[in-house]
Coordinates of C-alpha atoms in Angstrom, one line a residue:
M1 CA 0.0 0.0 0.0
K2 CA 1.3 3.4 -0.9
L3 CA 2.2 5.9 1.8
K4 CA -0.5 8.3 0.5
N5 CA -3.1 5.6 0.9
K6 CA -1.9 4.8 4.4
I7 CA -2.1 8.4 5.5
H8 CA -5.6 8.6 3.9
L9 CA -6.8 5.4 5.6
W10 CA -5.3 5.9 9.1
S11 CA -6.3 9.6 9.4
T12 CA -9.8 8.8 8.3
L13 CA -10.0 5.9 10.8
L14 CA -8.6 8.1 13.6
M15 CA -11.1 10.8 13.0
L16 CA -13.9 8.2 12.9
V17 CA -12.8 6.8 16.2
I18 CA -12.6 10.3 17.7
L19 CA -16.1 11.2 16.4
L20 CA -17.5 7.9 17.7
L21 CA -16.0 8.4 21.2
L22 CA -17.3 12.0 21.2
A23 CA -20.8 10.9 20.2
I24 CA -20.8 8.2 22.9
V25 CA -19.8 10.7 25.5
I26 CA -22.4 13.1 24.4
Y27 CA -25.1 10.5 24.3
F28 CA -24.4 9.0 27.8
A29 CA -24.0 12.5 29.3
F30 CA -27.3 13.7 27.9
S31 CA -29.1 10.5 28.9
R32 CA -27.7 10.7 32.4
L33 CA -28.8 14.3 32.6
A34 CA -32.3 13.5 31.3
Y35 CA -32.8 10.7 33.8
D36 CA -31.5 12.8 36.7
T37 CA -33.9 15.6 35.7
E38 CA -36.9 13.3 35.6
I39 CA -35.9 11.8 39.0
S40 CA -35.5 15.3 40.5
Q41 CA -38.9 16.3 39.2
L42 CA -40.5 13.2 40.7
Q43 CA -38.8 13.9 44.0
A44 CA -40.1 17.4 44.0
E45 CA -43.6 16.2 43.3
L46 CA -43.2 13.5 46.0
D47 CA -42.2 16.3 48.5
A48 CA -45.4 18.1 47.6
V49 CA -47.5 15.0 48.1
V50 CA -46.0 14.3 51.5
Q51 CA -46.5 17.9 52.5
A52 CA -50.1 17.8 51.3
V53 CA -50.9 14.6 53.1
S54 CA -49.3 16.0 56.3
D55 CA -51.2 19.3 56.1
N56 CA -54.6 17.7 55.5
P57 CA -54.7 14.6 57.8
A58 CA -58.5 14.7 58.0
D59 CA -59.0 14.6 54.2
N60 CA -59.0 11.4 52.2
P61 CA -55.3 10.8 51.6
R62 CA -56.0 8.6 48.6
A63 CA -57.7 11.6 46.9
V64 CA -54.7 13.8 47.7
V65 CA -52.3 11.3 46.2
R66 CA -54.5 10.8 43.1
G67 CA -54.2 14.5 42.5
Y68 CA -50.4 14.3 42.2
V69 CA -50.1 11.1 40.1
P70 CA -48.2 12.1 36.9
A71 CA -49.4 11.3 33.4
N72 CA -48.3 7.9 32.3
G73 CA -47.4 7.2 35.9
L74 CA -48.5 5.5 39.1
A75 CA -48.6 6.0 42.9
R76 CA -48.8 3.5 45.7
V77 CA -48.7 3.5 49.5
S78 CA -47.1 0.5 51.2
G79 CA -47.1 -0.4 54.9
E80 CA -45.8 -3.3 56.9
A81 CA -48.9 -5.3 56.1
G82 CA -48.9 -4.5 52.3
Q83 CA -50.5 -1.8 50.3
L84 CA -52.6 0.6 52.3
I85 CA -54.6 1.8 49.3
P86 CA -55.2 0.3 45.9
E87 CA -52.5 1.3 43.5
I88 CA -53.3 4.4 41.5
R89 CA -51.9 4.0 37.9
D90 CA -52.5 5.2 34.4
P91 CA -53.9 2.6 32.1
D92 CA -50.8 2.7 29.9
V93 CA -48.5 1.8 32.8
A94 CA -47.0 -1.7 32.6
A95 CA -48.9 -4.2 34.7
D96 CA -45.7 -5.9 35.8
F97 CA -44.2 -2.9 37.5
P98 CA -42.0 -4.3 40.2
S99 CA -43.4 -4.3 43.7
E100 CA -39.9 -4.0 45.4
L101 CA -37.5 -1.3 44.4
L102 CA -33.8 -1.3 45.4
D103 CA -33.3 2.4 46.0
R104 CA -35.2 5.5 47.1
A105 CA -34.9 7.0 43.6
G106 CA -33.8 5.8 40.3
T107 CA -35.0 4.1 37.1
V108 CA -36.4 0.7 36.4
V109 CA -37.5 -1.2 33.3
A110 CA -41.0 -2.7 33.4
G111 CA -42.1 -4.5 30.3
E112 CA -40.4 -2.6 27.5
T113 CA -40.6 0.8 29.1
R114 CA -38.2 2.5 31.4
Y115 CA -39.7 4.3 34.4
A116 CA -38.4 6.9 36.8
Y117 CA -39.4 6.5 40.4
A118 CA -39.0 8.1 43.8
S119 CA -40.0 6.9 47.3
M120 CA -40.4 8.6 50.7
P121 CA -41.8 7.8 54.1
V122 CA -45.1 9.4 54.9
I123 CA -47.4 9.6 58.0
W124 CA -50.6 8.0 56.8
S125 CA -54.1 8.2 58.3
G126 CA -54.1 6.7 61.7
G127 CA -50.5 7.6 62.4
E128 CA -49.1 4.7 60.5
V129 CA -45.7 5.2 58.8
A130 CA -46.0 4.2 55.2
E131 CA -43.8 4.2 52.0
L132 CA -45.1 6.5 49.3
T133 CA -43.8 5.7 45.8
I134 CA -44.5 7.7 42.6
A135 CA -43.3 6.5 39.2
Q136 CA -43.6 8.0 35.7
S137 CA -43.0 6.6 32.3
M138 CA -39.9 7.9 30.5
E139 CA -41.2 7.2 26.9
E140 CA -40.7 10.9 26.0
V141 CA -37.1 10.8 27.3
T142 CA -36.5 7.5 25.5
G143 CA -37.9 9.0 22.3
N144 CA -35.6 12.0 22.7
L145 CA -32.6 9.7 23.2
R146 CA -33.6 7.7 20.1
T147 CA -33.7 11.0 18.2
L148 CA -30.4 12.0 19.6
R149 CA -28.8 8.7 18.5
F150 CA -30.1 9.3 15.0
V151 CA -28.8 12.8 15.0
L152 CA -25.4 11.7 16.2
V153 CA -25.1 9.0 13.6
A154 CA -26.2 11.4 10.9
A155 CA -23.7 14.0 12.1
I156 CA -20.9 11.5 12.1
L157 CA -21.8 10.4 8.5
I158 CA -22.0 14.0 7.3
A159 CA -18.8 14.9 9.1
M160 CA -16.9 12.0 7.5
I161 CA -17.4 13.5 4.0
P162 CA -15.1 16.4 4.5
I163 CA -12.8 14.3 6.7
V164 CA -12.3 11.8 3.9
A165 CA -11.7 14.5 1.4
S166 CA -9.3 16.4 3.6
S167 CA -7.4 13.2 4.5
A168 CA -7.0 12.5 0.8
V169 CA -5.7 16.0 0.2
L170 CA -3.4 15.7 3.3
G171 CA -2.0 12.4 1.9
R172 CA -1.2 14.1 -1.4
L173 CA 0.4 17.1 0.2
V174 CA 2.6 15.0 2.5
T175 CA 3.7 12.6 -0.2
R176 CA 4.2 15.1 -3.0
P177 CA 7.8 15.9 -2.1
I178 CA 8.6 12.2 -1.8
A179 CA 7.0 11.6 -5.2
D180 CA 9.1 14.4 -6.7
L181 CA 12.2 13.0 -5.1
T182 CA 11.4 9.5 -6.5
R183 CA 10.8 11.0 -10.0
T184 CA 14.1 13.0 -9.8
M185 CA 16.1 9.9 -8.7
T186 CA 14.5 7.8 -11.5
H187 CA 15.4 10.5 -14.1
I188 CA 18.9 10.7 -12.8
Q189 CA 19.3 7.0 -13.1
K190 CA 18.1 7.0 -16.7
S191 CA 19.8 10.2 -17.9
G192 CA 23.0 10.0 -15.8
Q193 CA 22.7 13.8 -15.1
Y194 CA 22.7 15.3 -11.6
E195 CA 19.5 17.2 -10.9
K196 CA 18.2 18.9 -7.8
L197 CA 14.8 19.3 -6.4
S198 CA 13.0 22.7 -6.5
M199 CA 12.5 23.5 -2.8
E200 CA 11.1 26.5 -1.1
E201 CA 13.7 28.0 1.3
A202 CA 11.0 28.9 3.8
V203 CA 10.0 25.3 4.3
N204 CA 11.6 24.1 7.6
D205 CA 9.7 20.9 8.2
E206 CA 11.0 17.3 7.8
I207 CA 10.1 17.2 4.1
G208 CA 11.9 20.4 3.4
Q209 CA 15.0 19.2 5.3
M210 CA 14.9 15.9 3.3
G211 CA 14.8 17.9 0.1
R212 CA 17.7 20.1 1.1
T213 CA 19.7 17.1 2.2
F214 CA 19.0 15.5 -1.2
N215 CA 20.1 18.6 -3.1
E216 CA 23.3 18.8 -0.9
M217 CA 24.0 15.2 -1.7
M218 CA 23.5 15.8 -5.4
A219 CA 25.9 18.8 -5.3
L220 CA 28.5 16.7 -3.4
L221 CA 28.2 13.8 -5.9
E222 CA 28.4 16.2 -8.8
E223 CA 31.5 17.8 -7.4
N224 CA 33.1 14.4 -6.6
Y225 CA 32.3 13.2 -10.2
R226 CA 33.9 16.4 -11.6
K227 CA 37.0 15.9 -9.5
Q228 CA 37.1 12.2 -10.5
E229 CA 37.0 13.2 -14.2
E230 CA 39.7 15.8 -13.7
F231 CA 41.8 13.2 -11.8
V232 CA 41.4 10.6 -14.5
S233 CA 42.3 13.2 -17.2
N234 CA 45.4 14.2 -15.3
A235 CA 46.4 10.6 -14.6
S236 CA 45.9 9.7 -18.3
H237 CA 48.1 12.6 -19.3
E238 CA 50.8 11.6 -16.9
L239 CA 50.7 8.0 -18.1
K240 CA 50.6 9.1 -21.8
T241 CA 53.8 11.0 -21.6
P242 CA 56.2 8.2 -20.6
L243 CA 54.4 5.8 -23.0
T244 CA 55.0 8.3 -25.8
V245 CA 58.7 8.5 -24.9
I246 CA 59.0 4.7 -24.6
G247 CA 57.2 4.3 -28.0
S248 CA 59.5 6.9 -29.7
Y249 CA 62.7 5.3 -28.4
A250 CA 61.4 1.8 -29.3
K251 CA 60.9 3.0 -32.9
L252 CA 64.4 4.6 -32.9
L253 CA 65.9 1.4 -31.7
E254 CA 64.1 -0.5 -34.5
R255 CA 65.5 1.9 -37.1
R256 CA 69.1 2.5 -36.0
G257 CA 69.7 0.9 -32.6
M258 CA 71.2 -2.2 -33.9
Q259 CA 73.9 -0.3 -35.9
D260 CA 74.8 2.4 -33.3
E261 CA 75.6 1.2 -29.8
K262 CA 75.5 4.8 -28.4
I263 CA 71.9 5.3 -29.7
A264 CA 70.9 1.8 -28.3
Q265 CA 72.3 2.7 -24.9
E266 CA 70.6 6.1 -24.9
G267 CA 67.2 4.5 -25.9
L268 CA 67.5 1.8 -23.3
S269 CA 68.3 4.3 -20.5
A270 CA 65.3 6.5 -21.5
I271 CA 63.0 3.5 -21.6
R272 CA 64.2 2.4 -18.2
A273 CA 63.8 5.9 -16.7
E274 CA 60.3 6.3 -18.1
T275 CA 59.4 2.8 -16.9
D276 CA 60.6 3.7 -13.4
R277 CA 58.5 6.9 -13.6
M278 CA 55.4 4.9 -14.6
N279 CA 56.0 2.5 -11.7
K280 CA 56.2 5.4 -9.2
L281 CA 53.0 7.0 -10.7
I282 CA 51.2 3.7 -10.5
E283 CA 52.3 3.2 -6.9
Q284 CA 51.0 6.7 -6.1
L285 CA 47.6 5.8 -7.7
L286 CA 47.4 2.6 -5.7
H287 CA 48.3 4.6 -2.5
I288 CA 45.5 7.1 -3.2
A289 CA 43.0 4.3 -3.9
R290 CA 43.9 2.6 -0.6
R291 CA 43.5 5.9 1.3
S292 CA 40.1 6.5 -0.2
E293 CA 38.9 3.3 1.3
T294 CA 39.6 4.5 4.8
Q295 CA 37.2 6.7 6.8
L296 CA 38.9 9.7 8.4
E297 CA 37.8 10.8 11.9
L298 CA 38.3 14.5 12.2
S299 CA 38.6 16.1 15.6
E300 CA 39.5 19.6 16.9
V301 CA 42.8 20.1 18.7
N302 CA 44.3 22.9 20.7
L303 CA 47.2 24.1 18.6

């Protein structure tokens, strides 16, 4: 997989995970707030019922409680011997509403509906201490949460459209200098010419540093190649001179060396001298070659 595609894929997945986590946090925070708000309202209504029952002990307490039963809700009064009055409930309330509740306030699922409830002790008629419980259906809150889930999912899908597009653009922007570097290196390999990347001097990121390093490397290679050509040219010239002298004296010996001992001696001396010169030159070249294989470690010294 190309680097551009990897950047596109991973940046998209990262943003998707971030949006999902954000949506989950928003959903649970809103649901918790909605449930706590419903429970707080029930507790406030329960306080009002207990106060009304306490203020009107002579009245029919069942009628007082009925007046405070919320829509889609129920109310019941339980004593030590069981329910003191028949349970007051809306017809839409689930028939299997639990008779025992774990906490004083909270939520419970009955049937397929979630209910908020609150309980509080109350002095009932005759001075008996009873437990007053009020519950209310949370269908409206559940519907709002369902709508919130739909809105969050739709928002994530809509937000992913610019995210996918921007990640694709980001992948191209990040990999463009690398692609230019690859094309330049391929062209250098095919043409044998040293080329440099066109870089903006103001770019100081890692990509810009890579491009400047490549250009410096190309300049160094070009300089070394030029020095190598110059060195080969000079070495060829130095080797050509003794070879020319040796060739000239060899031709002289072929023409006249056999008849004139002085000319033969002069030719042999010149050939020997040029041969020694060539040997010294070749030894110097081998010495340079051996030194080029070693890596010098430079350090500063106090002169």
